JSON list of C-alpha atoms in Angstrom, two decimals:
[
{"chain": "L", "resi": 6, "resn": "ILE", "atom": "CA", "xyz": [22.28, 199.31, 59.79]},
{"chain": "L", "resi": 7, "resn": "LYS", "atom": "CA", "xyz": [19.60, 197.91, 57.77]},
{"chain": "L", "resi": 8, "resn": "MET", "atom": "CA", "xyz": [16.63, 200.41, 57.08]},
{"chain": "L", "resi": 9, "resn": "LEU", "atom": "CA", "xyz": [13.25, 199.32, 56.99]},
{"chain": "L", "resi": 10, "resn": "SER", "atom": "CA", "xyz": [11.03, 199.78, 53.92]},
{"chain": "L", "resi": 11, "resn": "ASP", "atom": "CA", "xyz": [7.54, 201.15, 54.33]},
{"chain": "L", "resi": 12, "resn": "ALA", "atom": "CA", "xyz": [6.39, 197.43, 53.58]},
{"chain": "L", "resi": 13, "resn": "GLU", "atom": "CA", "xyz": [8.58, 196.12, 56.34]},
{"chain": "L", "resi": 14, "resn": "LEU", "atom": "CA", "xyz": [7.19, 198.54, 58.81]},
{"chain": "L", "resi": 15, "resn": "GLN", "atom": "CA", "xyz": [3.58, 197.75, 57.97]},
{"chain": "L", "resi": 16, "resn": "GLU", "atom": "CA", "xyz": [4.38, 193.99, 58.54]},
{"chain": "L", "resi": 17, "resn": "LEU", "atom": "CA", "xyz": [5.80, 194.84, 61.91]},
{"chain": "L", "resi": 18, "resn": "LEU", "atom": "CA", "xyz": [2.84, 196.63, 63.00]},
{"chain": "L", "resi": 19, "resn": "ALA", "atom": "CA", "xyz": [0.61, 194.05, 61.84]},
{"chain": "L", "resi": 20, "resn": "GLN", "atom": "CA", "xyz": [1.90, 191.81, 64.52]},
{"chain": "L", "resi": 21, "resn": "ASN", "atom": "CA", "xyz": [0.22, 194.18, 66.94]},
{"chain": "L", "resi": 22, "resn": "THR", "atom": "CA", "xyz": [2.48, 192.81, 69.67]},
{"chain": "L", "resi": 23, "resn": "GLU", "atom": "CA", "xyz": [5.93, 193.48, 71.20]},
{"chain": "L", "resi": 24, "resn": "THR", "atom": "CA", "xyz": [8.81, 190.93, 70.99]},
{"chain": "L", "resi": 25, "resn": "ARG", "atom": "CA", "xyz": [12.23, 190.61, 72.20]},
{"chain": "L", "resi": 26, "resn": "ASN", "atom": "CA", "xyz": [13.36, 192.46, 69.10]},
{"chain": "L", "resi": 27, "resn": "LEU", "atom": "CA", "xyz": [10.71, 195.01, 68.86]},
{"chain": "L", "resi": 28, "resn": "ASP", "atom": "CA", "xyz": [9.65, 197.78, 71.12]},
{"chain": "L", "resi": 29, "resn": "CYS", "atom": "CA", "xyz": [6.57, 200.12, 70.63]},
{"chain": "L", "resi": 30, "resn": "LYS", "atom": "CA", "xyz": [6.02, 203.77, 72.01]},
{"chain": "L", "resi": 31, "resn": "SER", "atom": "CA", "xyz": [3.44, 206.48, 71.69]},
{"chain": "L", "resi": 32, "resn": "SER", "atom": "CA", "xyz": [4.39, 209.64, 70.20]},
{"chain": "L", "resi": 33, "resn": "PHE", "atom": "CA", "xyz": [6.25, 212.20, 71.97]},
{"chain": "L", "resi": 34, "resn": "SER", "atom": "CA", "xyz": [8.26, 215.15, 71.26]},
{"chain": "L", "resi": 35, "resn": "TRP", "atom": "CA", "xyz": [12.10, 215.03, 71.55]},
{"chain": "L", "resi": 36, "resn": "ASP", "atom": "CA", "xyz": [12.05, 218.84, 72.27]},
{"chain": "L", "resi": 37, "resn": "THR", "atom": "CA", "xyz": [9.54, 218.70, 75.27]},
{"chain": "L", "resi": 38, "resn": "THR", "atom": "CA", "xyz": [9.69, 215.41, 76.75]},
{"chain": "L", "resi": 39, "resn": "ASP", "atom": "CA", "xyz": [11.24, 215.09, 80.06]},
{"chain": "L", "resi": 40, "resn": "ASN", "atom": "CA", "xyz": [14.81, 213.45, 80.81]},
{"chain": "L", "resi": 41, "resn": "ASP", "atom": "CA", "xyz": [12.94, 210.40, 82.20]},
{"chain": "L", "resi": 42, "resn": "ALA", "atom": "CA", "xyz": [11.30, 209.47, 78.98]},
{"chain": "L", "resi": 43, "resn": "LYS", "atom": "CA", "xyz": [14.60, 209.83, 77.13]},
{"chain": "L", "resi": 44, "resn": "CYS", "atom": "CA", "xyz": [16.56, 207.79, 79.77]},
{"chain": "L", "resi": 45, "resn": "GLU", "atom": "CA", "xyz": [13.66, 205.07, 79.32]},
{"chain": "L", "resi": 46, "resn": "LEU", "atom": "CA", "xyz": [14.13, 204.96, 75.73]},
{"chain": "L", "resi": 47, "resn": "VAL", "atom": "CA", "xyz": [18.18, 204.79, 76.33]},
{"chain": "L", "resi": 48, "resn": "LYS", "atom": "CA", "xyz": [17.45, 201.64, 78.61]},
{"chain": "L", "resi": 49, "resn": "ASP", "atom": "CA", "xyz": [15.58, 199.84, 75.78]},
{"chain": "L", "resi": 50, "resn": "ILE", "atom": "CA", "xyz": [18.52, 200.98, 73.46]},
{"chain": "L", "resi": 51, "resn": "LEU", "atom": "CA", "xyz": [21.20, 199.53, 75.89]},
{"chain": "L", "resi": 52, "resn": "ALA", "atom": "CA", "xyz": [19.07, 196.46, 75.96]},
{"chain": "L", "resi": 53, "resn": "PHE", "atom": "CA", "xyz": [18.79, 195.70, 72.13]},
{"chain": "L", "resi": 54, "resn": "LEU", "atom": "CA", "xyz": [22.58, 196.50, 72.04]},
{"chain": "L", "resi": 55, "resn": "ASN", "atom": "CA", "xyz": [23.19, 193.54, 74.02]},
{"chain": "L", "resi": 56, "resn": "THR", "atom": "CA", "xyz": [20.53, 191.30, 72.47]},
{"chain": "L", "resi": 57, "resn": "GLN", "atom": "CA", "xyz": [21.25, 189.11, 69.74]},
{"chain": "L", "resi": 58, "resn": "ASP", "atom": "CA", "xyz": [20.13, 190.61, 66.29]},
{"chain": "L", "resi": 59, "resn": "GLY", "atom": "CA", "xyz": [19.56, 193.84, 68.13]},
{"chain": "L", "resi": 60, "resn": "GLY", "atom": "CA", "xyz": [15.94, 195.42, 67.67]},
{"chain": "L", "resi": 61, "resn": "GLN", "atom": "CA", "xyz": [13.83, 198.26, 66.66]},
{"chain": "L", "resi": 62, "resn": "ILE", "atom": "CA", "xyz": [11.68, 200.77, 68.64]},
{"chain": "L", "resi": 63, "resn": "VAL", "atom": "CA", "xyz": [8.70, 202.15, 66.68]},
{"chain": "L", "resi": 64, "resn": "VAL", "atom": "CA", "xyz": [7.33, 205.40, 68.05]},
{"chain": "L", "resi": 65, "resn": "GLY", "atom": "CA", "xyz": [3.79, 206.38, 67.01]},
{"chain": "L", "resi": 66, "resn": "VAL", "atom": "CA", "xyz": [2.13, 203.20, 68.45]},
{"chain": "L", "resi": 67, "resn": "GLN", "atom": "CA", "xyz": [-0.68, 203.55, 71.27]},
{"chain": "L", "resi": 68, "resn": "ASP", "atom": "CA", "xyz": [0.87, 202.01, 74.51]},
{"chain": "L", "resi": 69, "resn": "ASP", "atom": "CA", "xyz": [-1.99, 199.88, 75.87]},
{"chain": "L", "resi": 70, "resn": "THR", "atom": "CA", "xyz": [-3.76, 198.73, 72.58]},
{"chain": "L", "resi": 71, "resn": "LEU", "atom": "CA", "xyz": [-0.58, 198.69, 70.19]},
{"chain": "L", "resi": 72, "resn": "GLU", "atom": "CA", "xyz": [-2.55, 200.25, 67.69]},
{"chain": "L", "resi": 73, "resn": "PRO", "atom": "CA", "xyz": [-0.39, 202.17, 65.21]},
{"chain": "L", "resi": 74, "resn": "VAL", "atom": "CA", "xyz": [-1.70, 205.66, 65.42]},
{"chain": "L", "resi": 75, "resn": "GLY", "atom": "CA", "xyz": [1.25, 207.92, 64.15]},
{"chain": "L", "resi": 76, "resn": "MET", "atom": "CA", "xyz": [2.71, 211.06, 65.42]},
{"chain": "L", "resi": 77, "resn": "THR", "atom": "CA", "xyz": [1.95, 214.56, 65.15]},
{"chain": "L", "resi": 78, "resn": "ASP", "atom": "CA", "xyz": [3.91, 216.72, 62.80]},
{"chain": "L", "resi": 79, "resn": "ALA", "atom": "CA", "xyz": [5.84, 218.55, 65.52]},
{"chain": "L", "resi": 80, "resn": "ASP", "atom": "CA", "xyz": [6.48, 215.33, 67.35]},
{"chain": "L", "resi": 81, "resn": "PHE", "atom": "CA", "xyz": [7.92, 213.64, 64.08]},
{"chain": "L", "resi": 82, "resn": "THR", "atom": "CA", "xyz": [9.82, 216.63, 63.20]},
{"chain": "L", "resi": 83, "resn": "SER", "atom": "CA", "xyz": [11.66, 216.83, 66.65]},
{"chain": "L", "resi": 84, "resn": "PHE", "atom": "CA", "xyz": [13.19, 213.50, 66.12]},
{"chain": "L", "resi": 85, "resn": "ASP", "atom": "CA", "xyz": [17.04, 213.87, 64.74]},
{"chain": "L", "resi": 86, "resn": "VAL", "atom": "CA", "xyz": [19.59, 211.08, 64.55]},
{"chain": "L", "resi": 87, "resn": "THR", "atom": "CA", "xyz": [22.44, 213.38, 65.89]},
{"chain": "L", "resi": 88, "resn": "ARG", "atom": "CA", "xyz": [20.36, 214.50, 68.96]},
{"chain": "L", "resi": 89, "resn": "VAL", "atom": "CA", "xyz": [19.29, 211.34, 69.80]},
{"chain": "L", "resi": 90, "resn": "ASN", "atom": "CA", "xyz": [22.96, 209.82, 69.48]},
{"chain": "L", "resi": 91, "resn": "ASP", "atom": "CA", "xyz": [24.57, 212.89, 71.56]},
{"chain": "L", "resi": 92, "resn": "PHE", "atom": "CA", "xyz": [22.01, 211.78, 74.42]},
{"chain": "L", "resi": 93, "resn": "LEU", "atom": "CA", "xyz": [22.80, 208.02, 74.10]},
{"chain": "L", "resi": 94, "resn": "HIS", "atom": "CA", "xyz": [26.57, 208.72, 73.99]},
{"chain": "L", "resi": 95, "resn": "ARG", "atom": "CA", "xyz": [26.38, 209.74, 77.51]},
{"chain": "L", "resi": 96, "resn": "TYR", "atom": "CA", "xyz": [25.31, 206.46, 78.69]},
{"chain": "L", "resi": 97, "resn": "THR", "atom": "CA", "xyz": [27.05, 203.64, 76.52]},
{"chain": "L", "resi": 98, "resn": "ASP", "atom": "CA", "xyz": [30.35, 202.30, 76.94]},
{"chain": "L", "resi": 99, "resn": "PRO", "atom": "CA", "xyz": [31.98, 201.64, 74.62]},
{"chain": "L", "resi": 100, "resn": "GLN", "atom": "CA", "xyz": [30.15, 204.35, 72.77]},
{"chain": "L", "resi": 101, "resn": "SER", "atom": "CA", "xyz": [27.27, 203.14, 70.72]},
{"chain": "L", "resi": 102, "resn": "SER", "atom": "CA", "xyz": [24.85, 204.63, 68.31]},
{"chain": "L", "resi": 103, "resn": "CYS", "atom": "CA", "xyz": [21.74, 204.20, 66.73]},
{"chain": "L", "resi": 104, "resn": "GLU", "atom": "CA", "xyz": [19.73, 205.00, 63.33]},
{"chain": "L", "resi": 105, "resn": "VAL", "atom": "CA", "xyz": [16.78, 207.06, 63.33]},
{"chain": "L", "resi": 106, "resn": "GLN", "atom": "CA", "xyz": [14.58, 206.65, 60.59]},
{"chain": "L", "resi": 107, "resn": "LYS", "atom": "CA", "xyz": [11.48, 208.45, 59.57]},
{"chain": "L", "resi": 108, "resn": "LEU", "atom": "CA", "xyz": [8.61, 206.74, 57.64]},
{"chain": "L", "resi": 109, "resn": "THR", "atom": "CA", "xyz": [5.17, 207.62, 56.53]},
{"chain": "L", "resi": 110, "resn": "PHE", "atom": "CA", "xyz": [2.55, 205.29, 55.02]},
{"chain": "L", "resi": 111, "resn": "SER", "atom": "CA", "xyz": [-1.23, 205.35, 54.92]},
{"chain": "L", "resi": 112, "resn": "GLY", "atom": "CA", "xyz": [-1.12, 208.88, 55.99]},
{"chain": "L", "resi": 113, "resn": "LEU", "atom": "CA", "xyz": [0.63, 208.10, 59.29]},
{"chain": "L", "resi": 114, "resn": "LYS", "atom": "CA", "xyz": [4.13, 209.38, 60.50]},
{"chain": "L", "resi": 115, "resn": "PHE", "atom": "CA", "xyz": [6.16, 206.86, 62.31]},
{"chain": "L", "resi": 116, "resn": "VAL", "atom": "CA", "xyz": [9.93, 207.03, 63.84]},
{"chain": "L", "resi": 117, "resn": "VAL", "atom": "CA", "xyz": [11.95, 203.78, 64.02]},
{"chain": "L", "resi": 118, "resn": "ILE", "atom": "CA", "xyz": [15.10, 203.58, 65.79]},
{"chain": "L", "resi": 119, "resn": "ASN", "atom": "CA", "xyz": [17.33, 200.83, 64.52]},
{"chain": "L", "resi": 120, "resn": "VAL", "atom": "CA", "xyz": [19.76, 199.32, 66.86]},
{"chain": "L", "resi": 121, "resn": "LEU", "atom": "CA", "xyz": [22.36, 196.78, 66.00]},
{"chain": "L", "resi": 122, "resn": "GLU", "atom": "CA", "xyz": [23.92, 193.98, 68.30]},
{"chain": "L", "resi": 123, "resn": "PHE", "atom": "CA", "xyz": [27.06, 195.16, 69.82]},
{"chain": "L", "resi": 124, "resn": "LYS", "atom": "CA", "xyz": [30.16, 194.60, 67.51]},
{"chain": "L", "resi": 125, "resn": "ASP", "atom": "CA", "xyz": [32.79, 193.78, 69.64]},
{"chain": "L", "resi": 126, "resn": "ILE", "atom": "CA", "xyz": [31.87, 193.52, 73.53]},
{"chain": "L", "resi": 127, "resn": "PRO", "atom": "CA", "xyz": [28.65, 194.03, 75.42]},
{"chain": "L", "resi": 128, "resn": "VAL", "atom": "CA", "xyz": [27.69, 197.49, 76.21]},
{"chain": "L", "resi": 129, "resn": "ILE", "atom": "CA", "xyz": [27.19, 198.82, 79.53]},
{"chain": "L", "resi": 130, "resn": "CYS", "atom": "CA", "xyz": [25.52, 201.88, 81.18]},
{"chain": "L", "resi": 131, "resn": "LYS", "atom": "CA", "xyz": [28.31, 204.24, 82.25]},
{"chain": "L", "resi": 132, "resn": "LYS", "atom": "CA", "xyz": [26.29, 206.84, 83.96]},
{"chain": "L", "resi": 133, "resn": "ALA", "atom": "CA", "xyz": [23.36, 206.25, 86.60]},
{"chain": "L", "resi": 134, "resn": "ALA", "atom": "CA", "xyz": [20.00, 208.14, 85.96]},
{"chain": "L", "resi": 135, "resn": "ASN", "atom": "CA", "xyz": [17.36, 208.52, 88.86]},
{"chain": "L", "resi": 136, "resn": "SER", "atom": "CA", "xyz": [13.80, 209.78, 88.02]},
{"chain": "L", "resi": 137, "resn": "SER", "atom": "CA", "xyz": [13.15, 213.46, 88.39]},
{"chain": "L", "resi": 138, "resn": "LYS", "atom": "CA", "xyz": [10.00, 212.69, 89.75]},
{"chain": "L", "resi": 139, "resn": "ASP", "atom": "CA", "xyz": [10.80, 210.07, 92.25]},
{"chain": "L", "resi": 140, "resn": "SER", "atom": "CA", "xyz": [14.55, 210.25, 93.30]},
{"chain": "L", "resi": 141, "resn": "SER", "atom": "CA", "xyz": [14.21, 206.84, 95.10]},
{"chain": "L", "resi": 142, "resn": "ARG", "atom": "CA", "xyz": [13.61, 205.23, 91.41]},
{"chain": "L", "resi": 143, "resn": "THR", "atom": "CA", "xyz": [16.68, 204.31, 89.40]},
{"chain": "L", "resi": 144, "resn": "ILE", "atom": "CA", "xyz": [15.93, 204.49, 85.61]},
{"chain": "L", "resi": 145, "resn": "LEU", "atom": "CA", "xyz": [19.61, 203.61, 84.63]},
{"chain": "L", "resi": 146, "resn": "LYS", "atom": "CA", "xyz": [22.31, 201.83, 86.90]},
{"chain": "L", "resi": 147, "resn": "LEU", "atom": "CA", "xyz": [25.85, 202.68, 86.67]},
{"chain": "L", "resi": 148, "resn": "GLY", "atom": "CA", "xyz": [27.59, 199.63, 85.26]},
{"chain": "L", "resi": 149, "resn": "GLY", "atom": "CA", "xyz": [24.44, 198.03, 84.36]},
{"chain": "L", "resi": 150, "resn": "VAL", "atom": "CA", "xyz": [24.35, 195.64, 81.73]},
{"chain": "L", "resi": 151, "resn": "TYR", "atom": "CA", "xyz": [20.75, 195.43, 80.01]},
{"chain": "L", "resi": 152, "resn": "ILE", "atom": "CA", "xyz": [19.07, 192.97, 77.74]},
{"chain": "L", "resi": 153, "resn": "ARG", "atom": "CA", "xyz": [15.80, 192.27, 76.27]},
{"chain": "L", "resi": 154, "resn": "THR", "atom": "CA", "xyz": [13.61, 189.40, 77.67]},
{"chain": "L", "resi": 155, "resn": "GLU", "atom": "CA", "xyz": [10.95, 187.17, 75.84]},
{"chain": "L", "resi": 156, "resn": "LYS", "atom": "CA", "xyz": [8.34, 189.15, 77.66]},
{"chain": "L", "resi": 157, "resn": "ALA", "atom": "CA", "xyz": [9.61, 192.28, 75.73]},
{"chain": "L", "resi": 158, "resn": "THR", "atom": "CA", "xyz": [10.96, 194.03, 78.66]},
{"chain": "L", "resi": 159, "resn": "SER", "atom": "CA", "xyz": [14.36, 195.61, 79.09]},
{"chain": "L", "resi": 160, "resn": "VAL", "atom": "CA", "xyz": [16.02, 194.65, 82.32]},
{"chain": "L", "resi": 161, "resn": "LEU", "atom": "CA", "xyz": [19.43, 194.03, 83.95]},
{"chain": "L", "resi": 162, "resn": "VAL", "atom": "CA", "xyz": [20.88, 190.93, 82.89]},
{"chain": "L", "resi": 163, "resn": "PRO", "atom": "CA", "xyz": [18.96, 188.48, 85.69]},
{"chain": "L", "resi": 164, "resn": "THR", "atom": "CA", "xyz": [20.80, 185.20, 85.44]},
{"chain": "L", "resi": 165, "resn": "SER", "atom": "CA", "xyz": [24.23, 183.79, 85.43]},
{"chain": "L", "resi": 166, "resn": "GLU", "atom": "CA", "xyz": [23.00, 181.59, 82.27]},
{"chain": "L", "resi": 167, "resn": "GLU", "atom": "CA", "xyz": [21.93, 184.85, 80.42]},
{"chain": "L", "resi": 168, "resn": "MET", "atom": "CA", "xyz": [25.31, 186.47, 81.41]},
{"chain": "L", "resi": 169, "resn": "ARG", "atom": "CA", "xyz": [27.07, 183.35, 80.21]},
{"chain": "L", "resi": 170, "resn": "ASP", "atom": "CA", "xyz": [25.17, 183.62, 76.87]},
{"chain": "L", "resi": 171, "resn": "LEU", "atom": "CA", "xyz": [26.20, 187.19, 76.59]},
{"chain": "L", "resi": 172, "resn": "VAL", "atom": "CA", "xyz": [29.92, 186.68, 77.20]},
{"chain": "L", "resi": 173, "resn": "ASN", "atom": "CA", "xyz": [29.88, 183.45, 74.80]},
{"chain": "L", "resi": 174, "resn": "ARG", "atom": "CA", "xyz": [28.55, 185.86, 71.93]},
{"chain": "L", "resi": 175, "resn": "ALA", "atom": "CA", "xyz": [31.24, 188.29, 72.83]},
{"chain": "L", "resi": 176, "resn": "VAL", "atom": "CA", "xyz": [33.95, 185.59, 72.67]},
{"chain": "L", "resi": 177, "resn": "LEU", "atom": "CA", "xyz": [32.55, 184.19, 69.26]},
{"chain": "L", "resi": 178, "resn": "LYS", "atom": "CA", "xyz": [32.81, 187.98, 67.90]},
{"chain": "L", "resi": 179, "resn": "ARG", "atom": "CA", "xyz": [36.23, 188.22, 68.79]},
{"chain": "L", "resi": 180, "resn": "SER", "atom": "CA", "xyz": [37.11, 184.87, 67.57]},
{"chain": "L", "resi": 181, "resn": "ASP", "atom": "CA", "xyz": [35.49, 185.86, 64.03]},
{"chain": "L", "resi": 182, "resn": "GLN", "atom": "CA", "xyz": [37.68, 189.06, 64.11]},
{"chain": "L", "resi": 183, "resn": "LEU", "atom": "CA", "xyz": [40.68, 187.06, 64.88]},
{"chain": "L", "resi": 184, "resn": "LEU", "atom": "CA", "xyz": [40.08, 184.67, 61.96]},
{"chain": "L", "resi": 185, "resn": "SER", "atom": "CA", "xyz": [39.27, 187.88, 59.51]},
{"chain": "L", "resi": 186, "resn": "THR", "atom": "CA", "xyz": [42.79, 189.24, 60.69]},
{"chain": "L", "resi": 187, "resn": "ILE", "atom": "CA", "xyz": [44.66, 186.09, 59.86]},
{"chain": "L", "resi": 188, "resn": "ARG", "atom": "CA", "xyz": [42.78, 185.63, 56.60]},
{"chain": "L", "resi": 189, "resn": "THR", "atom": "CA", "xyz": [43.94, 189.15, 55.75]},
{"chain": "L", "resi": 190, "resn": "LEU", "atom": "CA", "xyz": [47.45, 188.20, 56.66]},
{"chain": "L", "resi": 191, "resn": "LEU", "atom": "CA", "xyz": [47.64, 185.27, 54.61]},
{"chain": "L", "resi": 192, "resn": "GLN", "atom": "CA", "xyz": [45.92, 186.45, 51.64]},
{"chain": "L", "resi": 193, "resn": "GLY", "atom": "CA", "xyz": [47.33, 189.86, 51.64]},
{"chain": "L", "resi": 194, "resn": "ASN", "atom": "CA", "xyz": [45.79, 193.20, 50.82]},
{"chain": "L", "resi": 195, "resn": "PRO", "atom": "CA", "xyz": [45.31, 194.29, 46.97]},
{"chain": "L", "resi": 196, "resn": "PRO", "atom": "CA", "xyz": [48.54, 195.47, 45.35]},
{"chain": "L", "resi": 197, "resn": "ALA", "atom": "CA", "xyz": [48.82, 199.24, 45.46]},
{"chain": "L", "resi": 198, "resn": "ALA", "atom": "CA", "xyz": [47.92, 201.06, 42.15]},
{"chain": "L", "resi": 199, "resn": "GLU", "atom": "CA", "xyz": [50.90, 201.93, 39.83]},
{"chain": "L", "resi": 200, "resn": "THR", "atom": "CA", "xyz": [50.24, 205.68, 40.50]},
{"chain": "L", "resi": 201, "resn": "GLU", "atom": "CA", "xyz": [50.55, 205.00, 44.31]},
{"chain": "L", "resi": 202, "resn": "ILE", "atom": "CA", "xyz": [53.82, 203.56, 43.85]},
{"chain": "L", "resi": 203, "resn": "LYS", "atom": "CA", "xyz": [55.16, 206.15, 41.57]},
{"chain": "L", "resi": 204, "resn": "GLN", "atom": "CA", "xyz": [55.47, 208.85, 44.26]},
{"chain": "L", "resi": 205, "resn": "TYR", "atom": "CA", "xyz": [57.81, 206.60, 46.05]},
{"chain": "L", "resi": 206, "resn": "ASP", "atom": "CA", "xyz": [60.25, 206.01, 43.49]},
{"chain": "L", "resi": 207, "resn": "ARG", "atom": "CA", "xyz": [62.75, 208.16, 44.93]},
{"chain": "L", "resi": 208, "resn": "GLU", "atom": "CA", "xyz": [62.75, 206.76, 48.40]},
{"chain": "L", "resi": 209, "resn": "ILE", "atom": "CA", "xyz": [62.87, 203.23, 46.91]},
{"chain": "L", "resi": 210, "resn": "ARG", "atom": "CA", "xyz": [65.70, 204.06, 44.82]},
{"chain": "L", "resi": 211, "resn": "GLU", "atom": "CA", "xyz": [67.65, 205.53, 47.80]},
{"chain": "L", "resi": 212, "resn": "ALA", "atom": "CA", "xyz": [66.86, 202.71, 50.02]},
{"chain": "L", "resi": 213, "resn": "ARG", "atom": "CA", "xyz": [68.34, 200.14, 47.35]},
{"chain": "L", "resi": 214, "resn": "GLU", "atom": "CA", "xyz": [71.54, 202.32, 46.64]},
{"chain": "L", "resi": 215, "resn": "TYR", "atom": "CA", "xyz": [72.02, 202.34, 50.49]},
{"chain": "L", "resi": 216, "resn": "PHE", "atom": "CA", "xyz": [71.85, 198.64, 50.75]},
{"chain": "L", "resi": 217, "resn": "LYS", "atom": "CA", "xyz": [74.10, 197.95, 48.00]},
{"chain": "L", "resi": 218, "resn": "GLU", "atom": "CA", "xyz": [76.72, 200.10, 49.85]},
{"chain": "L", "resi": 219, "resn": "VAL", "atom": "CA", "xyz": [76.20, 198.43, 53.10]},
{"chain": "L", "resi": 220, "resn": "LEU", "atom": "CA", "xyz": [75.72, 194.90, 52.20]},
{"chain": "L", "resi": 221, "resn": "PRO", "atom": "CA", "xyz": [78.19, 192.30, 50.72]},
{"chain": "L", "resi": 222, "resn": "SER", "atom": "CA", "xyz": [78.64, 192.47, 46.82]},
{"chain": "L", "resi": 223, "resn": "ASP", "atom": "CA", "xyz": [77.29, 189.02, 46.43]},
{"chain": "L", "resi": 224, "resn": "PHE", "atom": "CA", "xyz": [74.29, 189.48, 48.62]},
{"chain": "L", "resi": 225, "resn": "GLU", "atom": "CA", "xyz": [71.73, 189.39, 46.00]},
{"chain": "L", "resi": 226, "resn": "GLU", "atom": "CA", "xyz": [73.12, 186.35, 44.04]},
{"chain": "L", "resi": 227, "resn": "HIS", "atom": "CA", "xyz": [72.14, 184.32, 47.22]},
{"chain": "L", "resi": 228, "resn": "GLY", "atom": "CA", "xyz": [68.62, 185.36, 47.29]},
{"chain": "L", "resi": 229, "resn": "TYR", "atom": "CA", "xyz": [66.96, 188.00, 49.89]},
{"chain": "L", "resi": 230, "resn": "TRP", "atom": "CA", "xyz": [63.92, 189.60, 51.10]},
{"chain": "L", "resi": 231, "resn": "GLU", "atom": "CA", "xyz": [62.90, 193.18, 49.93]},
{"chain": "L", "resi": 232, "resn": "VAL", "atom": "CA", "xyz": [60.16, 194.82, 51.95]},
{"chain": "L", "resi": 233, "resn": "ILE", "atom": "CA", "xyz": [58.57, 198.03, 50.70]},
{"chain": "L", "resi": 234, "resn": "SER", "atom": "CA", "xyz": [55.94, 199.54, 53.07]},
{"chain": "L", "resi": 235, "resn": "MET", "atom": "CA", "xyz": [54.04, 203.02, 52.25]},
{"chain": "L", "resi": 236, "resn": "PRO", "atom": "CA", "xyz": [51.00, 204.42, 53.81]},
{"chain": "L", "resi": 237, "resn": "GLN", "atom": "CA", "xyz": [47.51, 203.54, 52.04]}
]
């Protein structure tokens, strides 16, 4: 995951707006915030996972004005990549992770959650979550596929056209992986180091002696394949 520099964060905040690939949140503590807030954060991460080029969530920005005000020391300290991902893993299928980055500039502290676009197949929500304050309100839907919109909101895929775009990106990724695999097969892996081969001398010698016993004596005169396989 590409980490932001202080200058890049400052440039993002200078835009004073949220976009399809950028979301801003006011300061909160991972220790004391309720489950609803954490699930709302998961919904944004799920959406970025399925959005082209992924996205970033900056914590420490005023909700209404989008003014960068930073985080309190306690809120800043409470964020930890392991804790955030442990919570995220409950809801992502295939299991997906994000990077939690802590930055300080101009005396203000910010947490940046970096989210990469899905690697192989789109990510779905594998567990439902209803609001603890209003049980009729669903924050996360079981089996839901979330994306970011041009209006900078995280929503379930709203149209067949956007679903097709998501599927097409997945197909292209699989095609790229297939081409990479074929390229590796054609070009071959780098040869093993001499020291790695040395430890198999006895097994190779025994194999050659065995084939000399069971194959016709003139076998090598007519050309043959020799395959040596070893774990690396």
